[in-house]
Every structure is written in C-alpha cells, then in structure tokens.
Coordinates of C-alpha atoms in Angstrom, one line a residue:
M1 CA -152.4 -41.0 -30.8
N2 CA -155.0 -41.2 -33.6
E3 CA -158.0 -43.4 -33.5
T4 CA -160.8 -43.4 -36.1
A5 CA -162.0 -46.9 -36.2
A6 CA -164.3 -46.7 -33.1
L7 CA -166.7 -44.2 -31.8
P8 CA -164.9 -41.6 -29.7
T9 CA -165.3 -42.2 -26.0
I10 CA -164.2 -38.7 -24.8
V11 CA -166.7 -37.2 -22.4
L12 CA -168.0 -33.8 -23.6
G13 CA -168.3 -31.1 -21.1
M14 CA -172.0 -30.7 -21.2
P15 CA -173.5 -29.2 -18.0
D16 CA -175.5 -31.6 -15.9
P17 CA -179.2 -30.8 -15.9
E18 CA -180.3 -29.0 -12.7
P19 CA -182.4 -31.2 -10.5
A20 CA -186.0 -30.2 -10.0
P21 CA -186.6 -28.4 -6.8
P22 CA -188.4 -30.5 -4.1
P23 CA -192.1 -29.7 -3.5
A24 CA -192.7 -27.1 -0.8
S25 CA -193.7 -28.5 2.5
P26 CA -196.9 -27.3 4.2
G27 CA -194.8 -25.2 6.7
E28 CA -193.0 -23.5 3.8
M29 CA -196.3 -22.8 2.1
L30 CA -197.8 -21.3 5.3
R31 CA -194.7 -19.2 5.8
A32 CA -194.8 -17.9 2.2
F33 CA -198.5 -17.0 2.7
L34 CA -197.9 -15.1 5.9
L35 CA -194.9 -13.2 4.7
A36 CA -196.3 -12.3 1.2
P37 CA -197.8 -8.9 2.3
F38 CA -194.5 -7.8 3.8
Q39 CA -192.3 -8.6 0.9
A40 CA -191.0 -6.0 -1.6
R41 CA -192.4 -8.1 -4.5
A42 CA -196.0 -7.6 -3.4
W43 CA -195.6 -3.8 -3.1
K44 CA -193.7 -3.6 -6.5
E45 CA -196.6 -5.5 -8.1
F46 CA -199.1 -3.3 -6.5
A47 CA -197.2 -0.2 -7.7
Y48 CA -197.1 -1.7 -11.2
L49 CA -200.9 -2.2 -11.2
I50 CA -201.5 1.4 -10.1
I51 CA -199.1 2.7 -12.8
A52 CA -200.7 0.3 -15.4
F53 CA -204.1 1.8 -14.5
V54 CA -202.9 5.3 -14.9
L55 CA -201.1 4.5 -18.2
G56 CA -204.2 2.6 -19.4
C57 CA -206.2 5.8 -19.1
I58 CA -203.6 7.9 -20.8
A59 CA -203.2 5.2 -23.5
A60 CA -206.9 5.2 -24.2
A61 CA -206.8 9.0 -24.8
Y62 CA -203.7 8.6 -26.9
L63 CA -205.2 6.0 -29.2
F64 CA -208.6 7.8 -29.5
I65 CA -207.2 11.3 -30.1
G66 CA -204.3 10.1 -32.3
F67 CA -206.2 7.8 -34.6
A68 CA -209.4 9.9 -34.6
G69 CA -207.5 13.1 -35.3
G70 CA -205.3 11.5 -37.9
V71 CA -208.2 10.0 -39.8
Y72 CA -210.3 13.2 -39.6
S73 CA -207.4 15.4 -40.8
I74 CA -206.3 13.0 -43.6
I75 CA -208.6 14.9 -46.0
V76 CA -206.1 17.8 -45.8
L77 CA -203.1 15.5 -45.9
I78 CA -202.0 16.5 -42.4
G79 CA -203.3 13.2 -41.1
I80 CA -200.8 11.1 -43.1
P81 CA -197.7 12.2 -41.0
V82 CA -199.9 12.4 -37.9
L83 CA -200.9 8.8 -38.2
A84 CA -197.3 7.8 -39.0
C85 CA -196.1 9.5 -35.8
V86 CA -198.9 7.9 -33.8
I87 CA -198.0 4.4 -35.1
L88 CA -194.3 5.0 -34.4
G89 CA -195.2 6.2 -30.9
G90 CA -196.1 2.6 -30.2
R91 CA -192.4 2.0 -29.9
V92 CA -192.1 4.6 -27.1
W93 CA -195.0 3.0 -25.3
G94 CA -193.4 -0.4 -25.7
R95 CA -190.2 1.0 -24.2
I96 CA -192.0 2.3 -21.2
Y97 CA -193.8 -1.0 -20.5
R98 CA -190.5 -3.0 -21.0
V99 CA -188.8 -0.8 -18.4
L100 CA -191.8 -1.2 -16.0
N101 CA -191.7 -5.0 -16.4
A102 CA -188.0 -5.1 -15.8
V103 CA -187.9 -2.8 -12.8
L104 CA -191.2 -3.7 -11.0
L105 CA -191.9 -7.3 -12.2
N106 CA -188.4 -8.5 -12.6
N107 CA -189.3 -9.5 -16.1
P108 CA -186.6 -8.1 -18.4
M109 CA -187.1 -8.4 -22.2
P110 CA -184.7 -7.9 -25.0
E111 CA -185.1 -4.7 -27.1
P112 CA -186.7 -5.1 -30.6
Q113 CA -184.9 -4.0 -33.7
P114 CA -184.5 -0.3 -34.1
F115 CA -186.7 1.5 -36.6
T116 CA -185.1 1.5 -40.1
Y117 CA -186.7 3.3 -43.0
R118 CA -186.3 3.3 -46.8
P119 CA -184.7 6.3 -48.4
G120 CA -186.9 9.2 -49.4
V121 CA -190.0 10.7 -47.9
L122 CA -192.3 8.1 -49.4
G123 CA -190.0 5.4 -48.2
W124 CA -190.1 6.8 -44.6
F125 CA -193.9 6.9 -44.6
R126 CA -194.1 3.4 -46.1
S127 CA -191.7 2.1 -43.4
A128 CA -193.6 3.8 -40.6
Y129 CA -197.0 2.4 -41.7
T130 CA -195.6 -1.1 -42.1
D131 CA -193.4 -1.2 -38.9
R132 CA -194.5 -4.4 -37.3
T133 CA -192.9 -3.7 -33.9
S134 CA -195.0 -0.5 -33.7
W135 CA -198.2 -2.2 -34.6
R136 CA -197.6 -5.0 -32.0
A137 CA -196.9 -2.3 -29.4
L138 CA -200.2 -0.6 -30.3
L139 CA -202.1 -3.9 -30.0
F140 CA -200.5 -4.3 -26.5
L141 CA -201.6 -0.7 -25.8
L142 CA -205.2 -1.5 -26.8
I143 CA -205.2 -4.5 -24.5
Q144 CA -203.8 -2.3 -21.7
C145 CA -206.7 0.1 -22.2
L146 CA -209.1 -2.7 -21.5
F147 CA -207.1 -5.0 -19.2
G148 CA -205.0 -2.4 -17.3
M149 CA -207.7 0.2 -16.9
V150 CA -210.8 -1.8 -16.3
L151 CA -209.2 -4.7 -14.4
G152 CA -206.9 -2.2 -12.6
Y153 CA -209.9 -0.1 -11.5
G154 CA -211.6 -3.3 -10.2
L155 CA -208.5 -4.2 -8.3
L156 CA -208.2 -0.8 -6.7
I157 CA -211.8 -1.1 -5.5
V158 CA -211.0 -4.5 -4.0
V159 CA -208.0 -3.1 -2.3
A160 CA -210.1 -0.3 -0.8
I161 CA -212.8 -2.7 0.4
V162 CA -210.2 -5.1 2.0
G163 CA -208.4 -2.2 3.6
F164 CA -211.6 -0.7 4.9
T165 CA -212.7 -4.0 6.3
A166 CA -209.4 -4.6 8.1
I167 CA -209.5 -1.3 9.9
S168 CA -213.2 -1.2 10.4
P169 CA -213.0 -1.7 14.3
I170 CA -211.1 1.6 14.6
L171 CA -213.6 3.5 12.5
W172 CA -216.5 1.8 14.3
A173 CA -215.1 2.9 17.7
L174 CA -214.1 6.4 16.7
L175 CA -216.9 7.6 14.4
N176 CA -219.7 5.9 16.4
P177 CA -221.9 5.3 13.3
T178 CA -225.6 4.4 13.6
N179 CA -228.0 2.6 11.3
V180 CA -231.8 2.3 11.7
D181 CA -233.6 -1.0 11.0
E182 CA -237.1 -1.3 9.5
N183 CA -238.6 -1.1 12.9
G184 CA -237.0 2.2 13.7
V185 CA -234.5 0.8 16.1
E186 CA -231.0 2.4 16.0
H187 CA -227.9 0.2 15.9
H188 CA -224.3 1.1 16.6
S189 CA -223.3 -0.3 13.2
M190 CA -221.4 1.0 10.2
I191 CA -222.2 -2.1 8.1
Q192 CA -225.3 -4.2 7.7
F193 CA -226.3 -7.1 5.5
N194 CA -230.0 -6.8 5.0
Q195 CA -231.2 -6.8 8.6
Y196 CA -228.0 -8.3 10.0
F197 CA -226.1 -5.4 11.7
I198 CA -222.4 -5.4 12.7
D199 CA -223.0 -3.7 16.0
T200 CA -221.1 -5.6 18.6
W201 CA -217.4 -6.1 19.3
P202 CA -217.4 -9.8 18.4
R203 CA -219.2 -9.1 15.1
V204 CA -216.9 -6.1 14.4
L205 CA -213.7 -8.1 15.1
G206 CA -215.0 -11.1 13.1
F207 CA -215.7 -8.8 10.2
A208 CA -212.2 -7.2 10.5
A209 CA -210.7 -10.7 10.5
V210 CA -212.1 -11.3 7.1
G211 CA -210.4 -8.1 6.0
V212 CA -207.1 -9.1 7.5
L213 CA -207.4 -12.5 5.7
G214 CA -208.0 -10.5 2.5
C215 CA -204.8 -8.6 3.1
F216 CA -202.9 -11.9 3.0
L217 CA -204.7 -13.0 -0.1
L218 CA -204.2 -9.7 -2.1
P219 CA -200.5 -10.3 -2.9
W220 CA -201.4 -13.6 -4.6
L221 CA -204.1 -11.8 -6.6
F222 CA -201.6 -9.1 -7.6
R223 CA -199.1 -11.9 -8.6
F224 CA -201.7 -13.5 -10.9
V225 CA -202.8 -10.3 -12.5
C226 CA -199.1 -9.2 -13.0
W227 CA -198.4 -12.6 -14.5
L228 CA -201.1 -11.9 -17.1
H229 CA -199.6 -8.5 -17.8
G230 CA -196.1 -10.0 -18.2
L231 CA -197.5 -12.7 -20.5
F232 CA -199.1 -10.1 -22.8
A233 CA -195.8 -8.1 -22.7
L234 CA -193.7 -11.0 -23.7
W235 CA -196.1 -11.9 -26.5
L236 CA -196.3 -8.4 -28.0
L237 CA -193.4 -6.3 -26.8
A238 CA -190.5 -8.8 -26.9
P239 CA -188.9 -9.6 -30.3
T240 CA -190.4 -12.5 -32.2
A241 CA -188.4 -15.6 -33.1
G242 CA -188.0 -14.1 -36.6
D243 CA -186.8 -10.8 -35.2
R244 CA -184.3 -12.6 -33.0
R245 CA -183.1 -14.6 -36.0
V246 CA -182.6 -11.4 -38.0
L247 CA -180.6 -9.9 -35.0
E248 CA -178.5 -13.0 -34.8
L249 CA -177.8 -12.9 -38.5
Q250 CA -176.8 -9.3 -38.3
E251 CA -174.5 -10.0 -35.4
S252 CA -173.0 -13.0 -37.2
R253 CA -172.4 -10.9 -40.3
R254 CA -170.8 -8.2 -38.3
A255 CA -168.6 -10.8 -36.5
A256 CA -167.6 -12.3 -39.9
V257 CA -166.7 -9.0 -41.3
D258 CA -164.7 -8.0 -38.3
D259 CA -162.9 -11.3 -38.4
S260 CA -162.0 -11.0 -42.1
T261 CA -160.9 -7.4 -41.5
A262 CA -158.6 -8.4 -38.7
T263 CA -157.2 -11.2 -40.8
L264 CA -156.5 -8.9 -43.7
R265 CA -154.8 -6.4 -41.3
R266 CA -152.7 -9.1 -39.8
L267 CA -151.6 -10.3 -43.3
E268 CA -150.8 -6.8 -44.3
R269 CA -148.8 -6.2 -41.2
D270 CA -146.9 -9.5 -41.5
L271 CA -146.1 -8.9 -45.2
H272 CA -145.0 -5.3 -44.5
D273 CA -142.9 -6.0 -41.4
G274 CA -141.6 -9.4 -42.4
T275 CA -141.6 -10.6 -45.9
Q276 CA -141.4 -7.2 -47.6
A277 CA -138.4 -6.3 -45.4
R278 CA -136.6 -9.5 -46.3
L279 CA -137.2 -9.0 -50.0
V280 CA -135.9 -5.4 -49.8
S281 CA -132.8 -6.8 -48.0
I282 CA -132.3 -9.4 -50.7
A283 CA -132.6 -6.8 -53.4
M284 CA -130.0 -4.6 -51.7
M285 CA -127.7 -7.6 -51.4
L286 CA -128.0 -8.5 -55.0
G287 CA -127.4 -4.9 -55.9
R288 CA -124.2 -4.8 -53.9
A289 CA -123.2 -8.2 -55.4
E290 CA -123.7 -6.7 -58.9
E291 CA -121.6 -3.7 -58.1
R292 CA -118.9 -6.0 -56.6
L293 CA -118.9 -8.2 -59.7
A294 CA -118.7 -5.1 -62.0
S295 CA -115.6 -4.0 -60.1
G296 CA -114.0 -7.4 -60.4
G297 CA -114.6 -8.4 -56.7
D298 CA -115.9 -11.6 -55.1
A299 CA -119.7 -11.5 -54.5
T300 CA -120.0 -15.1 -53.3
E301 CA -120.8 -14.2 -49.7
L302 CA -123.5 -11.6 -50.7
I303 CA -125.1 -14.1 -53.1
A304 CA -125.2 -16.8 -50.4
Q305 CA -126.8 -14.3 -48.0
A306 CA -129.4 -13.4 -50.6
R307 CA -130.1 -17.1 -51.2
T308 CA -130.5 -17.7 -47.4
G309 CA -132.8 -14.6 -47.2
S310 CA -134.9 -15.9 -50.1
K311 CA -135.4 -19.2 -48.4
E312 CA -136.5 -17.5 -45.1
A313 CA -138.9 -15.3 -47.1
L314 CA -140.4 -18.4 -48.7
T315 CA -140.8 -19.9 -45.3
E316 CA -142.6 -16.9 -44.0
L317 CA -144.8 -16.8 -47.1
R318 CA -145.7 -20.5 -46.5
E319 CA -146.6 -19.6 -42.9
L320 CA -148.8 -16.8 -44.0
V321 CA -150.5 -19.0 -46.6
R322 CA -151.0 -21.7 -43.9
G323 CA -152.7 -19.0 -41.8
I324 CA -155.2 -18.3 -44.6
H325 CA -155.8 -21.9 -45.7
P326 CA -153.7 -24.7 -44.3
P327 CA -152.6 -27.1 -47.1
A328 CA -153.5 -30.0 -44.9
L329 CA -157.1 -29.1 -45.1
D330 CA -157.0 -30.1 -48.8
L331 CA -156.9 -33.7 -47.5
G332 CA -159.7 -33.2 -45.0
L333 CA -160.2 -32.1 -41.4
E334 CA -158.7 -35.2 -39.8
P335 CA -155.2 -34.9 -41.5
A336 CA -155.2 -31.2 -40.7
L337 CA -156.0 -31.8 -37.0
E338 CA -153.3 -34.6 -36.9
T339 CA -150.8 -31.9 -38.0
L340 CA -151.9 -29.6 -35.2
A341 CA -151.7 -32.4 -32.7
A342 CA -148.2 -33.3 -33.8
R343 CA -147.0 -29.6 -33.5
C344 CA -148.6 -29.0 -30.1
A345 CA -146.1 -28.7 -27.1
I346 CA -148.5 -30.8 -24.9
P347 CA -149.4 -34.4 -25.8
V348 CA -152.7 -34.5 -27.7
E349 CA -155.0 -37.5 -28.1
L350 CA -157.1 -37.0 -31.2
R351 CA -160.2 -39.0 -32.0
V352 CA -162.2 -38.2 -35.2
L353 CA -165.3 -39.8 -36.6
L354 CA -166.7 -38.0 -39.7
P355 CA -169.2 -40.1 -41.7
I356 CA -169.7 -37.1 -44.0
R357 CA -167.0 -34.6 -44.9
P358 CA -168.0 -31.1 -43.8
S359 CA -168.0 -28.2 -46.2
P360 CA -164.7 -26.3 -46.7
A361 CA -165.9 -23.3 -44.6
I362 CA -166.9 -25.6 -41.7
E363 CA -163.5 -27.4 -41.9
A364 CA -161.6 -24.1 -41.8
I365 CA -163.6 -22.9 -38.8
A366 CA -163.1 -26.2 -36.9
Y367 CA -159.4 -26.2 -37.8
F368 CA -158.6 -22.6 -36.7
S369 CA -160.8 -23.0 -33.6
V370 CA -158.9 -26.1 -32.5
A371 CA -155.6 -24.3 -33.2
E372 CA -156.6 -21.4 -31.0
L373 CA -157.9 -23.6 -28.2
L374 CA -154.7 -25.6 -28.2
T375 CA -152.7 -22.4 -28.0
N376 CA -154.8 -21.2 -25.1
V377 CA -154.3 -24.5 -23.2
V378 CA -150.5 -24.4 -23.7
K379 CA -150.3 -20.8 -22.5
H380 CA -152.8 -20.6 -19.7
A381 CA -154.2 -23.9 -18.5
G382 CA -151.2 -25.5 -16.8
A383 CA -152.2 -28.9 -18.3
N384 CA -150.1 -31.9 -19.3
R385 CA -152.7 -33.7 -21.5
I386 CA -155.2 -32.6 -24.1
W387 CA -158.0 -34.6 -25.8
V388 CA -159.5 -33.5 -29.0
A389 CA -162.7 -35.2 -30.4
V390 CA -164.7 -34.6 -33.5
L391 CA -167.9 -36.6 -33.7
P392 CA -171.4 -36.4 -35.3
Q393 CA -174.0 -34.4 -33.5
G394 CA -177.3 -35.6 -35.0
A395 CA -177.7 -36.1 -38.7
D396 CA -176.5 -32.7 -39.9
A397 CA -174.0 -31.3 -37.4
L398 CA -170.7 -32.1 -35.8
A399 CA -169.3 -31.5 -32.3
V400 CA -165.6 -30.4 -31.9
S401 CA -164.5 -30.8 -28.3
V402 CA -161.2 -29.8 -26.8
R403 CA -160.6 -31.0 -23.2
D404 CA -157.6 -30.5 -20.9
N405 CA -156.7 -31.6 -17.4
G406 CA -155.5 -28.1 -16.4
Q407 CA -156.5 -25.9 -13.5
G408 CA -159.9 -24.8 -14.9
G409 CA -161.7 -21.7 -14.0
A410 CA -160.9 -20.2 -17.4
L411 CA -164.3 -18.9 -18.3
Q412 CA -168.0 -19.1 -17.3
P413 CA -171.0 -18.6 -19.5
V414 CA -172.8 -15.3 -19.0
E415 CA -176.6 -15.2 -18.9
R416 CA -178.4 -12.3 -20.6
P417 CA -182.1 -11.6 -20.9
G418 CA -183.4 -14.0 -23.5
E419 CA -180.1 -15.4 -24.5
T420 CA -177.0 -17.2 -23.4
A421 CA -173.6 -15.8 -24.4
V422 CA -169.9 -16.5 -23.7
A423 CA -167.8 -13.7 -22.4
G424 CA -164.0 -13.2 -22.2
G425 CA -161.3 -14.6 -24.5
L426 CA -163.5 -17.1 -26.2
S427 CA -166.0 -14.6 -27.4
G428 CA -164.3 -14.6 -30.8
L429 CA -164.8 -18.3 -31.1
A430 CA -168.4 -17.9 -30.1
A431 CA -168.9 -15.3 -32.8
R432 CA -167.2 -17.5 -35.3
A433 CA -169.5 -20.3 -34.5
R434 CA -172.6 -18.1 -34.6
S435 CA -171.6 -16.9 -38.1
V436 CA -172.4 -20.3 -39.4
D437 CA -175.4 -21.0 -37.2
G438 CA -173.3 -22.9 -34.7
S439 CA -172.9 -22.7 -30.9
L440 CA -170.1 -22.7 -28.3
L441 CA -170.3 -24.4 -24.9
V442 CA -167.7 -23.8 -22.2
D443 CA -167.4 -25.9 -19.1
S444 CA -164.5 -24.8 -16.9
P445 CA -165.0 -25.4 -13.2
V446 CA -162.3 -24.3 -10.8
G447 CA -159.9 -27.2 -10.5
G448 CA -160.7 -28.5 -14.0
P449 CA -161.2 -30.1 -16.3
T450 CA -161.9 -27.5 -19.0
V451 CA -164.0 -28.6 -21.9
V452 CA -164.9 -26.4 -24.9
T453 CA -167.4 -27.8 -27.3
M454 CA -168.2 -26.2 -30.6
V455 CA -171.3 -27.5 -32.5
L456 CA -171.2 -26.7 -36.2
P457 CA -173.5 -27.6 -39.1
V458 CA -171.9 -30.0 -41.5
A459 CA -173.1 -28.3 -44.6
G460 CA -172.7 -24.8 -43.4
P461 CA -175.4 -22.2 -42.5

C-alpha cells in the first residue's frame, strides 16, 4: 500500500525521555551524609587529591626546569629540541591525568587525536611547537601546579586538623599534656583558646565531637574539590568539539572507503564467478557450434544453449548494475522504495512525504539501507508486517524509519565515553549514516516492535 497524500502517521521508535529522579527525602539525605565517610568514593577522591598534590609538585619542577633550561640553552640550539620535547611531554601528563580521572573519579574522557607531524625535521619541529593538544595539557599542568599543589596542601592540613581533633581525647588521656595560664596555674590541657583551656572531660569530648562532625563533612569537601579538578580536566584534556568533529570525519571517511572497497570486491567476485563463467561457456558453445557447422552437422541445440546463456548473463549483469545504482532511483526515492516493497516477502506498508528531493547520494544511502533492513527483518525478526516511512525531519533533513512487529531484542545501543554508538549487525548502517553527517537510532525491546530510524541530511554532508 502506498500513500503520499497525507502526512505519515507511523510512530517512530524514539526512546522515551527518562523521568527526572524524585527529590531526595530528608531521611535519604541524612543517610547519605552519615555513610559518606565509609564509601569507596570518598577514599578514592581523597587518594586523588593526595596524588594530585604530589603530581602538582613534580609538575612545577617539570615546567620550571624544562622551560627555563630550554630557553637558556636555546642560544646553543640545544634548547630547540628540548623545548619541543617539553611541549610534547604535555601529552604524557594529559594521559596520566585522564587515567586518574577515569579510575579514581569515575570521569572517563575520550583520547585526543594522536600527534601527527609534517615530513622532514623542520616539519616535525613546527608540528611540535604548534600542537594544540600539548599546549592545552601544559595549561592544565600549570593550573595543577597552583590548584592541585596549593589547594591540596591546604586540604591535607585540614584533614590533619580534623583527624587530630577527632582523636584528641585519646591523646589527652595518654600523653597527659599541661599548659600554664598567665597566672602560672597549670591545666591538664592540650589545646587552649586564649585563656579558655580544654582541660575537663566534657570539654575534651565536646571538642572531639567537632572533629567527628568534620570527618562527616570532609567527603563533601573532597567531592567539591574533585569536581573542580574534573571540570578543568574536561575543559583542557578532553578533545574539543572541533577535534571530535575531525575524528568523526576521519572515521566517516574510513567507513566510506571500506564500504566502497567491499562493494568493488563483491562486484569483482560476482563478475568472476558468475558472468565471466557464463561468457566463457557461451564462447565454448559457439566454438563447438562453428566446428559442427564446418563439418556439416546440426548446431541448432548449441546455438540455442548459447542464446539462453547470453540471456542469463544479461540478467546477472542487470542485477549487478542494480546493486550499484538501481534504475528506479532515476525516478526518485519513492518509486525505488515502491519497487523494494513490492519485492519483499513480507507485506510492506510504505508512506513517503518528500517536499524536496534529496541529493542522489542521500537517495542511494536511503535505498540501500532500507533494502538491507528489509532483508534483516525477513531473515531474523519473525515478523508478518513491515512499515516503512520517509518524512521530513526539520527543514534540511529526512527520517527513514523501518518498523516491524517481530520478536524484537535485535540490538541495543552501546554507550561509550563521550559518544553513543550502535554495535552489532547494524554498525555498517551507522557508519554509512555517519559518512554523510547522519545518525542511526535503534529501538528494539524484547518482544518488539523493532524500529530503526536513520536521519539523513537532504542535501548531503
């Protein structure tokens, strides 16, 4: 069934937005406050702050010695490669902090682009001095020298004071400390505030209670400081939007090249194993027919077999050409999809609305993607009905949706750090969509229905 007069009513398989979590109750907040010091997260964050303090001290020495030594020795030309190595060393520092963020702060970040350099010695130096990833890592390192070292030292002092305050009754009872006031009177006190001495059990226990309260507050202080560390790391160590765009374009180009290579190999194999073999057989039949005619025999049967073989070879060639560029696409995407729907072994309902005709490349991608999806449904879904819809998606894109009423559970999207990808058998379709700045969405819950939606730009990338 084909309908193009009205807006398609097929429901696309977009995931429902996750509901916002309900606000925490006072009991849950109190429970989180009391359990914070005993959770692994607090100790991991404390370990990160200690490591950041140590690395901050080392980083300060690295920056001072590296840049000062490089600039000082540049007069004898040794400083030029020294400074280049110091700058590229920022990538190593960035790698260290990304690992720390992933392991201790549960803040994984994608890796930046690898260092690439221009050919030749001068090209290498130019690439090293202009490597933006290294400079951003060095800026992060400079912030760590101030932020990690200075603030980390202050946090260590606070932790020491809070810990000392919490265990002060034990020290007060075991060490028996004494202080003398301005009148010469001794007090059994380890701590005093002006002339106020902590010299009795109620005062000592009250003072220790302040330290115990501080122990419950410290994890939240750690969390805030580590959040600042993670914010700086995401800002300076993770790839920028431009870097991610370059990586996506490189991946898209690789996918397009792999797809074209696979298509050429398939055509070569089909021509070699199919059409070429038939043409050789036809040539042999014609040769035998020629010999038979030369000897005065009847070659009618051989000529008929050669004619039948030539027709089969032409059919195979048409199929190969259709695999490269279906003739129906010359009339547009809608007639081409109508042809696919008519050939499908399962009834297909097709609904198309295209106010603007897409570019030829987009039409080809949409056509072959729908063809592959229909084949997958017939082979694996166990469905008895398919719906295909092509409709506008905004002003400059179109959404191609293939839905079936099969068993579902075919594929689930896979989350990666900083991106969303599709794994499994549909990864080729996802790569094909990305090659033209499109996207692929898969919704296939167990029990069905399965909906695969490909969003493509109308005019191409």
